Short mmCIF file of C-alpha atoms in Angstrom, two decimals:
data_model
loop_
_atom_site.label_atom_id
_atom_site.label_comp_id
_atom_site.label_asym_id
_atom_site.label_seq_id
_atom_site.Cartn_x
_atom_site.Cartn_y
_atom_site.Cartn_z
CA MET A 1 0.00 0.00 0.00
CA SER A 2 1.41 3.41 -0.92
CA GLU A 3 2.15 6.08 1.66
CA GLY A 4 -0.66 8.23 0.24
CA LYS A 5 -3.23 5.52 0.82
CA LYS A 6 -2.08 4.97 4.40
CA ASN A 7 -2.72 8.62 5.23
CA ILE A 8 -6.17 8.89 3.68
CA THR A 9 -8.97 9.40 6.19
CA ARG A 10 -12.13 7.35 6.50
CA ARG A 11 -14.26 10.42 5.78
CA ASP A 12 -12.34 11.00 2.52
CA PHE A 13 -12.96 7.37 1.59
CA LEU A 14 -16.68 7.61 2.34
CA LYS A 15 -16.95 10.74 0.20
CA THR A 16 -15.11 9.30 -2.80
CA THR A 17 -16.91 5.94 -2.84
CA GLY A 18 -20.46 7.18 -2.45
CA VAL A 19 -21.00 5.73 1.02
CA ALA A 20 -21.25 9.27 2.40
CA THR A 21 -24.27 9.89 0.17
CA GLY A 22 -26.04 6.73 1.23
CA ALA A 23 -24.80 4.16 -1.27
CA LEU A 24 -23.16 0.89 -0.24
CA ILE A 25 -20.05 0.10 -2.21
CA GLY A 26 -19.75 -2.83 -4.57
CA GLY A 27 -17.20 -5.62 -4.51
CA GLY A 28 -13.53 -5.41 -5.13
CA ILE A 29 -12.03 -2.50 -3.17
CA ILE A 30 -10.37 -4.00 -0.14
CA GLY A 31 -8.08 -0.99 0.29
CA GLY A 32 -11.14 1.11 0.99
CA LEU A 33 -12.38 -0.78 4.01
CA VAL A 34 -10.20 -3.60 5.22
CA GLY A 35 -7.15 -2.17 6.96
CA PHE A 36 -8.40 1.30 6.11
CA ASN A 37 -7.07 4.26 8.11
CA MET A 38 -4.27 2.28 9.75
CA ASP A 39 -1.92 4.88 11.12
CA LYS A 40 1.06 4.40 13.41
CA THR A 41 -1.22 3.69 16.36
CA ASP A 42 -3.06 0.98 14.35
CA GLN A 43 -6.43 2.07 15.72
CA GLY A 44 -8.19 -0.55 13.64
CA VAL A 45 -6.98 -3.42 15.81
CA SER A 46 -9.86 -4.59 17.94
CA ASN A 47 -8.73 -7.76 19.66
CA VAL A 48 -11.18 -8.51 22.43
CA GLY A 49 -9.73 -7.58 25.80
CA LYS A 50 -7.10 -5.18 24.45
CA GLU A 51 -7.07 -1.69 25.89
CA ASN A 52 -9.57 0.76 24.31
CA HIS A 53 -11.22 -2.03 22.32
CA ALA A 54 -13.43 -3.75 24.87
CA MET A 55 -16.53 -5.52 23.70
CA PRO A 56 -19.82 -3.68 24.27
CA THR A 57 -22.19 -4.81 26.97
CA PRO A 58 -23.34 -8.33 25.97
CA ARG A 59 -26.86 -8.53 24.55
CA GLY A 60 -26.93 -12.27 24.04
CA MET A 61 -25.91 -14.23 20.97
CA GLN A 62 -28.74 -15.70 18.93
CA PHE A 63 -26.89 -17.38 16.06
CA PHE A 64 -23.29 -18.06 17.03
CA GLN A 65 -22.94 -20.85 19.56
CA ASN A 66 -19.61 -19.95 21.15
CA THR A 67 -17.71 -16.85 22.17
CA ARG A 68 -14.69 -17.64 19.98
CA ASP A 69 -16.67 -17.47 16.74
CA PHE A 70 -18.37 -14.28 17.87
CA GLU A 71 -15.00 -12.71 18.67
CA VAL A 72 -13.67 -13.67 15.24
CA LEU A 73 -16.70 -12.02 13.65
CA SER A 74 -16.26 -8.95 15.86
CA ASN A 75 -12.60 -8.46 14.99
CA ALA A 76 -13.22 -9.02 11.28
CA THR A 77 -15.93 -6.36 11.22
CA GLU A 78 -13.69 -3.96 13.15
CA ARG A 79 -11.00 -4.31 10.48
CA ILE A 80 -13.59 -3.49 7.84
CA PHE A 81 -15.02 -0.55 9.79
CA PRO A 82 -12.34 0.55 12.28
CA LYS A 83 -12.54 3.07 15.06
CA ASP A 84 -10.76 6.33 14.30
CA ASP A 85 -10.71 9.97 15.34
CA LEU A 86 -14.06 10.57 13.63
CA GLY A 87 -16.00 8.05 15.65
CA PRO A 88 -16.49 4.46 16.80
CA GLY A 89 -15.80 1.32 14.84
CA ALA A 90 -17.93 -1.73 14.19
CA ILE A 91 -17.61 -3.22 17.68
CA GLU A 92 -18.69 -0.07 19.52
CA LEU A 93 -21.51 0.44 17.02
CA GLY A 94 -22.84 -3.03 17.84
CA VAL A 95 -22.32 -4.41 14.34
CA PRO A 96 -21.40 -7.95 15.51
CA TYR A 97 -24.71 -8.22 17.38
CA PHE A 98 -26.58 -6.84 14.37
CA ILE A 99 -25.07 -9.54 12.14
CA ASP A 100 -25.62 -12.28 14.73
CA HIS A 101 -29.29 -11.40 15.11
CA GLN A 102 -29.83 -11.07 11.36
CA LEU A 103 -28.30 -14.50 10.79
CA ALA A 104 -30.67 -15.95 13.38
CA GLY A 105 -33.64 -14.73 11.34
CA GLN A 106 -34.89 -14.88 7.75
CA TYR A 107 -31.75 -13.23 6.40
CA GLY A 108 -29.62 -16.11 7.66
CA SER A 109 -32.00 -18.84 6.53
CA ASN A 110 -32.79 -17.29 3.11
CA SER A 111 -36.41 -18.15 3.88
CA ARG A 112 -37.74 -15.60 1.40
CA GLU A 113 -35.57 -16.75 -1.49
CA TYR A 114 -35.73 -19.66 -3.90
CA MET A 115 -33.14 -22.13 -2.62
CA HIS A 116 -33.86 -25.28 -4.64
CA GLY A 117 -31.91 -26.81 -7.54
CA PRO A 118 -30.69 -27.13 -10.14
CA PHE A 119 -27.51 -25.37 -9.04
CA ALA A 120 -24.92 -24.08 -11.48
CA VAL A 121 -21.97 -21.75 -11.33
CA GLY A 122 -23.35 -18.32 -12.11
CA ALA A 123 -21.76 -15.28 -13.65
CA ALA A 124 -20.32 -12.57 -11.40
CA THR A 125 -23.26 -10.32 -12.28
CA GLN A 126 -25.93 -12.81 -11.18
CA GLY A 127 -25.73 -12.25 -7.44
CA TYR A 128 -26.54 -14.98 -4.92
CA GLN A 129 -25.87 -18.36 -6.53
CA SER A 130 -24.89 -20.67 -3.66
CA ARG A 131 -27.01 -23.57 -2.47
CA LEU A 132 -25.94 -22.67 1.06
CA THR A 133 -27.85 -20.26 3.25
CA ARG A 134 -26.16 -17.12 4.49
CA GLY A 135 -26.06 -18.67 7.94
CA ALA A 136 -24.16 -21.69 6.63
CA ILE A 137 -21.78 -19.48 4.66
CA PHE A 138 -21.02 -17.33 7.70
CA ARG A 139 -20.42 -20.37 9.91
CA GLN A 140 -18.00 -21.83 7.39
CA GLY A 141 -16.32 -18.49 6.73
CA ILE A 142 -15.75 -17.72 10.41
CA THR A 143 -14.35 -21.22 10.95
CA LEU A 144 -11.94 -20.76 8.04
CA LEU A 145 -10.83 -17.33 9.25
CA GLU A 146 -9.79 -19.00 12.50
CA ALA A 147 -8.17 -21.94 10.69
CA GLU A 148 -6.24 -19.68 8.34
CA ALA A 149 -4.94 -17.63 11.28
CA ASN A 150 -3.62 -20.77 12.96
CA LYS A 151 -2.13 -21.99 9.69
CA ARG A 152 -0.28 -18.75 8.93
CA PHE A 153 0.53 -17.37 12.36
CA ASP A 154 0.06 -20.30 14.76
CA THR A 155 -2.56 -18.46 16.80
CA GLY A 156 -6.26 -17.63 16.66
CA PHE A 157 -7.66 -14.83 14.50
CA SER A 158 -8.62 -12.67 17.48
CA SER A 159 -5.05 -12.75 18.77
CA LEU A 160 -3.53 -11.38 15.56
CA GLU A 161 -2.23 -7.89 14.92
CA GLY A 162 -4.25 -5.71 12.59
CA GLU A 163 -2.03 -6.18 9.54
CA GLN A 164 -2.14 -9.95 10.00
CA MET A 165 -5.94 -9.89 10.09
CA ASP A 166 -5.92 -7.78 6.94
CA GLU A 167 -3.65 -10.28 5.20
CA ILE A 168 -6.17 -13.05 5.85
CA LEU A 169 -9.18 -10.94 4.92
CA THR A 170 -7.42 -9.91 1.72
CA ALA A 171 -6.86 -13.56 0.86
CA PHE A 172 -10.60 -14.17 1.30
CA GLN A 173 -11.49 -11.22 -0.88
CA ASN A 174 -9.08 -12.39 -3.57
CA ASP A 175 -10.75 -15.83 -3.52
CA GLU A 176 -7.59 -17.60 -2.37
CA ILE A 177 -9.24 -19.68 0.39
CA PRO A 178 -11.21 -22.76 -0.77
CA MET A 179 -14.76 -22.97 0.56
CA ALA A 180 -17.36 -25.70 0.08
CA GLY A 181 -20.50 -24.70 -1.80
CA THR A 182 -19.44 -21.07 -2.23
CA THR A 183 -16.30 -18.94 -2.65
CA SER A 184 -14.28 -17.01 -0.12
CA ALA A 185 -14.76 -13.89 -2.25
CA PHE A 186 -18.52 -14.25 -1.93
CA PHE A 187 -18.25 -14.73 1.83
CA PHE A 188 -16.12 -11.60 2.06
CA ARG A 189 -18.70 -9.60 0.12
CA LEU A 190 -21.45 -10.82 2.45
CA LEU A 191 -19.34 -9.92 5.49
CA ARG A 192 -18.50 -6.46 4.20
CA SER A 193 -22.08 -5.69 3.19
CA ALA A 194 -23.44 -6.89 6.53
CA THR A 195 -20.85 -4.77 8.35
CA LEU A 196 -21.89 -1.60 6.53
CA GLU A 197 -25.56 -2.40 6.99
CA GLY A 198 -25.04 -2.91 10.70
CA ALA A 199 -23.13 0.34 11.02
CA TYR A 200 -25.64 2.50 9.16
CA SER A 201 -29.01 0.85 9.76
CA ASP A 202 -31.57 2.23 12.16
CA PRO A 203 -30.60 1.39 15.77
CA MET A 204 -33.86 -0.53 16.18
CA TYR A 205 -32.21 -3.37 14.24
CA GLY A 206 -29.35 -3.73 16.71
CA GLY A 207 -26.48 -1.76 15.18
CA ASN A 208 -25.54 1.91 14.86
CA ASN A 209 -25.42 2.36 18.64
CA ASN A 210 -26.48 5.83 19.74
CA MET A 211 -26.83 6.70 16.02
CA ASP A 212 -23.11 7.50 16.03
CA ALA A 213 -22.58 6.27 12.46
CA TRP A 214 -25.28 8.66 11.29
CA ARG A 215 -23.60 11.46 13.21
CA MET A 216 -20.33 10.77 11.38
CA LYS A 217 -22.19 11.26 8.09
CA GLU A 218 -24.34 14.09 9.48
CA PHE A 219 -27.38 12.07 8.46
CA PRO A 220 -30.57 13.19 10.25
CA GLY A 221 -32.23 9.79 10.41
CA HIS A 222 -36.02 9.76 10.40
CA GLN A 223 -37.45 13.22 10.95
CA MET A 224 -41.17 13.91 11.01
CA ALA A 225 -40.83 16.91 8.67
CA TYR A 226 -38.42 19.51 7.30
CA ILE A 227 -40.99 22.18 6.56
CA ASN A 228 -39.29 24.71 8.83
CA LEU A 229 -35.89 24.16 7.18
CA ILE A 230 -36.56 23.35 3.54
CA GLU A 231 -36.24 26.92 2.27
CA ASP A 232 -33.03 27.66 4.15
CA GLU A 233 -30.06 27.61 1.78
CA LYS A 234 -27.55 26.84 4.54
CA PHE A 235 -26.61 23.28 5.47
CA GLN A 236 -28.66 22.16 8.45
CA LYS A 237 -27.00 19.98 11.05
CA ILE A 238 -29.88 18.09 12.65
CA GLU A 239 -29.73 15.79 15.65
CA PRO A 240 -30.61 12.34 14.23
CA MET A 241 -33.74 10.49 15.20
CA SER A 242 -34.41 6.76 14.95
CA LEU A 243 -37.66 5.00 14.17
CA GLY A 244 -37.89 3.93 17.79
CA GLU A 245 -38.08 7.56 18.88
CA MET A 246 -40.96 8.52 16.61
#
């Protein structure tokens, strides 16, 4: 990674990729999110138990059956959406719990999607093509993140340094890790999309704690009306409001 890319800020990245205007990014830009904004202090590292990166108050896991897998998920999401001087990262925003709870529901079971054969390898533009549910893909992906960490560094994923986590996540994005019934690149795209959704969704769904991700984007959330502001030409900084507050 060039020196210029190391010094770019997360806000600059959000502006240039369209995330700042509400769009989720497409596949293929690992430099934008994984390992993003790693300065000399390596603020993206979020190993559970390390100073300044404690897990939020437990809300109860609904999908993952053990703490290790949940910690792997947590640290992976923190590398994708790290804490920096602009605001909290994925762990503090509650993204791991958002993903866990989504996987425990219809999102994880693909219950609203056609999941019967015949199955064939689809083109990159065809979207979801696996016979596996998202829940099954996440279980396998998290297991392989842990296995790859032990294979490369002789320790678990959650014990790695930030750059080591990024190396493994990059390998997944580049489709270098074999997976059964899907590809590691597809798992990475699911993980990245779920991380962004958890960070920016309404807090009623379990992520975006205290609406802090909205505050970083100066997004007002769900306001009843703007009639008193709509004719004002100046930018209006509005305290965000969630659906649960309406």
